Tab-separated table of C-alpha atoms in Angstrom:
chain	number	residue	atom	x	y	z
Y	224	MET	CA	161.920	112.387	-52.685
Y	225	ILE	CA	159.749	113.663	-49.555
Y	226	ILE	CA	161.156	113.279	-46.412
Y	227	ASN	CA	159.432	113.520	-43.188
Y	228	ASP	CA	162.234	115.273	-41.448
Y	229	ALA	CA	160.360	116.325	-38.226
Y	230	PHE	CA	161.873	113.652	-35.486
Y	231	GLY	CA	159.679	114.502	-32.443
Y	232	PHE	CA	161.075	118.112	-31.482
Y	233	LEU	CA	163.644	118.272	-34.094
Y	234	ARG	CA	163.876	119.151	-37.739
Y	235	GLY	CA	166.494	120.046	-40.245
Y	236	GLU	CA	167.626	121.663	-43.429
Y	237	VAL	CA	170.857	121.271	-45.410
Y	238	LEU	CA	172.212	124.036	-47.808
Y	239	LEU	CA	175.328	122.777	-49.900
Y	240	ARG	CA	177.077	125.475	-52.232
Y	241	VAL	CA	179.519	124.257	-54.551
Y	242	LEU	CA	181.925	127.260	-54.669
Y	243	ASP	CA	184.964	127.757	-57.386
Y	244	LYS	CA	188.164	128.999	-55.833
Y	245	LYS	CA	187.483	132.522	-55.921
Y	246	GLY	CA	183.846	132.085	-53.612
Y	247	THR	CA	181.791	132.303	-56.341
Y	248	CYS	CA	178.722	129.819	-56.134
Y	249	LEU	CA	178.346	127.487	-59.129
Y	250	HIS	CA	175.625	125.388	-57.415
Y	251	ARG	CA	173.309	125.780	-54.967
Y	252	TYR	CA	170.891	122.689	-53.216
Y	253	GLU	CA	168.660	123.082	-50.156
Y	254	ASP	CA	166.497	120.247	-48.960
Y	255	LYS	CA	165.357	119.147	-45.663
Y	256	ASN	CA	167.402	116.248	-43.822
Y	257	ALA	CA	166.398	112.974	-42.085
Y	258	ILE	CA	167.163	113.367	-38.228
Y	259	THR	CA	168.611	109.812	-37.559
Y	260	TYR	CA	167.176	107.425	-34.675
Y	261	MET	CA	170.534	108.420	-33.026
Y	262	ALA	CA	170.103	111.872	-32.399
Y	263	PRO	CA	167.720	111.217	-29.388
Y	264	LEU	CA	170.160	108.635	-27.775
Y	265	VAL	CA	172.723	111.625	-28.142
Y	266	ILE	CA	170.454	114.319	-26.403
Y	267	LYS	CA	169.442	111.681	-23.602
Y	268	ASP	CA	173.261	111.267	-23.011
Y	269	LEU	CA	173.821	115.136	-22.680
Y	270	LEU	CA	170.715	115.530	-20.564
Y	271	VAL	CA	172.037	112.832	-18.072
Y	272	GLN	CA	175.738	113.311	-17.626
Y	273	ALA	CA	177.454	111.147	-14.972
Y	274	THR	CA	179.061	114.333	-13.478
Y	275	SER	CA	180.319	112.144	-10.326
Y	276	ALA	CA	181.852	108.889	-9.406
Y	277	ASN	CA	179.073	108.961	-6.602
Y	278	MET	CA	176.133	109.021	-9.261
Y	279	THR	CA	174.186	106.411	-10.565
Y	280	VAL	CA	172.519	107.340	-13.800
Y	281	ALA	CA	171.180	104.024	-15.083
Y	282	SER	CA	171.070	100.410	-14.388
Y	283	SER	CA	173.527	99.572	-17.207
Y	284	ASN	CA	175.496	101.729	-19.500
Y	285	ASP	CA	173.408	100.617	-22.762
Y	286	HIS	CA	170.430	102.279	-24.356
Y	287	PRO	CA	168.170	99.391	-24.575
Y	288	SER	CA	167.954	98.064	-28.339
Y	289	PHE	CA	164.714	98.877	-30.387
Y	290	GLU	CA	163.916	97.323	-33.595
Y	291	GLY	CA	161.298	99.786	-34.574
Y	292	TRP	CA	164.205	102.181	-34.721
Y	293	GLY	CA	166.459	99.966	-36.841
Y	294	ILE	CA	169.015	99.869	-33.473
Y	295	ASN	CA	169.031	96.253	-33.116
Y	296	GLN	CA	171.612	96.035	-30.240
Y	297	ASN	CA	171.897	97.884	-27.758
Y	298	ALA	CA	173.631	101.143	-28.048
Y	299	GLN	CA	176.245	102.514	-25.899
Y	300	ALA	CA	175.151	105.268	-23.768
Y	301	ASP	CA	178.023	107.919	-23.509
Y	302	PHE	CA	177.787	110.422	-20.601
Y	303	GLU	CA	180.867	112.780	-21.350
Y	304	PRO	CA	179.582	115.651	-22.652
Y	305	THR	CA	182.067	116.628	-24.996
Y	306	ASN	CA	181.845	113.055	-26.948
Y	307	ASN	CA	178.153	113.812	-27.698
Y	308	ALA	CA	178.761	117.462	-29.202
Y	309	ILE	CA	178.180	118.021	-32.774
Y	310	ARG	CA	181.937	118.051	-34.265
Y	311	TYR	CA	182.130	117.117	-37.692
Y	312	LEU	CA	180.707	116.754	-40.970
Y	313	GLN	CA	181.068	113.740	-43.073
Y	314	ILE	CA	180.502	113.243	-46.649
Y	315	GLY	CA	180.327	110.254	-48.919
Y	316	THR	CA	179.244	108.781	-52.217
Y	317	GLY	CA	176.620	106.383	-51.537
Y	318	GLY	CA	173.656	108.752	-52.295
Y	319	THR	CA	171.771	106.427	-54.029
Y	320	THR	CA	170.332	105.115	-51.004
Y	321	PRO	CA	167.742	107.400	-49.449
Y	322	ALA	CA	168.020	109.376	-46.239
Y	323	VAL	CA	166.138	107.092	-43.579
Y	324	ARG	CA	166.184	107.491	-39.631
Y	325	GLN	CA	167.528	103.931	-39.005
Y	326	GLN	CA	170.872	104.815	-40.524
Y	327	GLN	CA	173.533	104.788	-38.097
Y	328	THR	CA	176.564	105.711	-40.504
Y	329	LEU	CA	176.525	106.944	-43.982
Y	330	VAL	CA	176.723	104.478	-46.599
Y	331	THR	CA	179.870	105.283	-48.432
Y	332	PRO	CA	181.737	107.990	-46.239
Y	333	VAL	CA	185.018	109.245	-47.575
Y	334	ALA	CA	186.133	112.109	-45.783
Y	335	SER	CA	185.295	114.249	-42.422
Y	336	VAL	CA	185.771	117.689	-41.722
Y	337	ILE	CA	185.867	119.578	-38.573
Y	338	ILE	CA	182.720	122.116	-37.883
Y	339	PRO	CA	184.293	125.136	-37.351
Y	340	THR	CA	181.455	127.523	-37.122
Y	341	ILE	CA	178.092	127.152	-34.919
Y	342	LEU	CA	175.467	129.796	-34.948
Y	343	TYR	CA	172.614	130.235	-33.238
Y	344	PRO	CA	170.070	132.109	-36.239
Y	345	THR	CA	166.936	132.038	-33.841
Y	346	ALA	CA	166.159	131.090	-30.015
Y	347	SER	CA	165.250	127.459	-31.567
Y	348	SER	CA	167.948	126.784	-33.882
Y	349	ILE	CA	171.616	125.996	-34.769
Y	350	ARG	CA	173.444	126.215	-37.484
Y	351	CYS	CA	176.521	124.156	-38.698
Y	352	ILE	CA	178.939	125.480	-41.177
Y	353	ALA	CA	181.583	123.406	-42.623
Y	354	GLN	CA	183.638	123.349	-45.744
Y	355	VAL	CA	185.326	120.550	-47.563
Y	356	ASP	CA	188.135	122.241	-49.012
Y	357	VAL	CA	189.905	122.064	-52.462
Y	358	ASN	CA	192.465	119.293	-50.962
Y	359	THR	CA	189.592	117.117	-49.449
Y	360	ALA	CA	187.703	113.980	-50.819
Y	361	ASN	CA	188.824	114.402	-54.635
Y	362	VAL	CA	187.593	111.163	-55.401
Y	363	ALA	CA	186.503	109.748	-58.558
Y	364	ASP	CA	182.747	108.986	-57.361
Y	365	PRO	CA	180.680	112.142	-57.016
Y	366	ILE	CA	180.090	113.126	-53.450
Y	367	ASN	CA	176.274	112.776	-53.055
Y	368	GLU	CA	175.798	112.204	-49.281
Y	369	VAL	CA	176.546	113.994	-46.105
Y	370	GLY	CA	176.020	113.742	-42.457
Y	371	LEU	CA	176.420	115.583	-39.077
Y	372	LEU	CA	178.528	113.388	-36.609
Y	373	THR	CA	179.283	113.889	-32.740
Y	374	LYS	CA	182.918	113.960	-31.715
Y	375	GLY	CA	183.138	110.402	-30.332
Y	376	THR	CA	185.651	109.109	-27.870
Y	377	ALA	CA	188.478	109.719	-29.992
Y	378	PRO	CA	190.577	113.073	-29.349
Y	379	PHE	CA	189.393	115.973	-31.007
Y	380	SER	CA	191.147	116.535	-33.957
Y	381	ASP	CA	191.485	119.495	-36.618
Y	382	GLU	CA	191.984	116.195	-39.108
Y	383	PRO	CA	189.579	113.799	-38.070
Y	384	THR	CA	189.772	110.348	-39.454
Y	385	VAL	CA	186.930	109.228	-42.209
Y	386	SER	CA	185.056	107.576	-39.085
Y	387	PRO	CA	185.806	109.188	-35.597
Y	388	ALA	CA	185.887	106.501	-33.258
Y	389	GLY	CA	182.589	106.277	-31.099
Y	390	SER	CA	180.802	109.282	-32.957
Y	391	LYS	CA	177.130	109.086	-33.762
Y	392	LEU	CA	175.573	110.060	-37.034
Y	393	PHE	CA	172.756	112.572	-35.635
Y	394	ALA	CA	171.544	113.552	-39.380
Y	395	ARG	CA	172.100	112.669	-42.855
Y	396	GLN	CA	171.087	113.664	-46.200
Y	397	VAL	CA	171.355	113.019	-49.849
Y	398	HIS	CA	172.083	115.505	-52.596
Y	399	PRO	CA	172.464	115.581	-56.354
Y	400	PRO	CA	176.116	114.440	-57.264
Y	401	VAL	CA	178.826	116.896	-57.398
Y	402	THR	CA	182.155	115.988	-58.802
Y	403	LYS	CA	184.930	117.304	-56.064
Y	404	THR	CA	188.077	118.367	-57.532
Y	405	GLU	CA	191.040	120.409	-56.633
Y	406	GLN	CA	189.055	123.276	-58.192
Y	407	VAL	CA	185.922	123.454	-55.775
Y	408	VAL	CA	184.796	123.909	-52.596
Y	409	LEU	CA	181.912	122.141	-50.832
Y	410	GLU	CA	180.127	124.704	-48.473
Y	411	TYR	CA	177.388	122.989	-46.236
Y	412	SER	CA	175.238	125.020	-43.896
Y	413	TRP	CA	173.100	122.623	-41.725
Y	414	THR	CA	170.333	124.277	-39.633
Y	415	VAL	CA	168.872	122.122	-36.965
Y	416	TYR	CA	165.522	123.356	-35.420
Y	417	PHE	CA	164.119	122.507	-32.007
Y	418	THR	CA	160.276	122.835	-32.239
């Protein structure tokens, strides 16, 4: 399926490598992703952080609804910078639904993992790398969707819940189904370009 992944000044790509316990690559898949309509809200909140009790940022603490973007209710603004940082990779089994910008959650999330590695491969990109280890997300249905999540309002955790409170889906992609067992590691390398 062709996705127009560019959203204004943002576009992204996801690389999935299925590794055995020795680190040998068994399967590789790479494709563009859908930057969601939540992404500009995250960036807006990062740009206008309320750093003082005397500072007025907006007349309300909500982003206005915009049905054209699939945001049918006001989205809560969050001016705490760490809450808007990309921190988690979430995987799921609902990948039969195509990746579209209006999505605010994965279709069927099953696990979230911390993103331990963030690189700057170029002056205009970031790369988030995370692994779903042999002990995580060994579920009956194949893994076939993935998303980048912000930290949200929940305390930061090395072992996050499936859907951390207040987190926002920054980007989503579907990929060919992978049966996740204790014999394989899923390694996702997600690059976001600022163009």
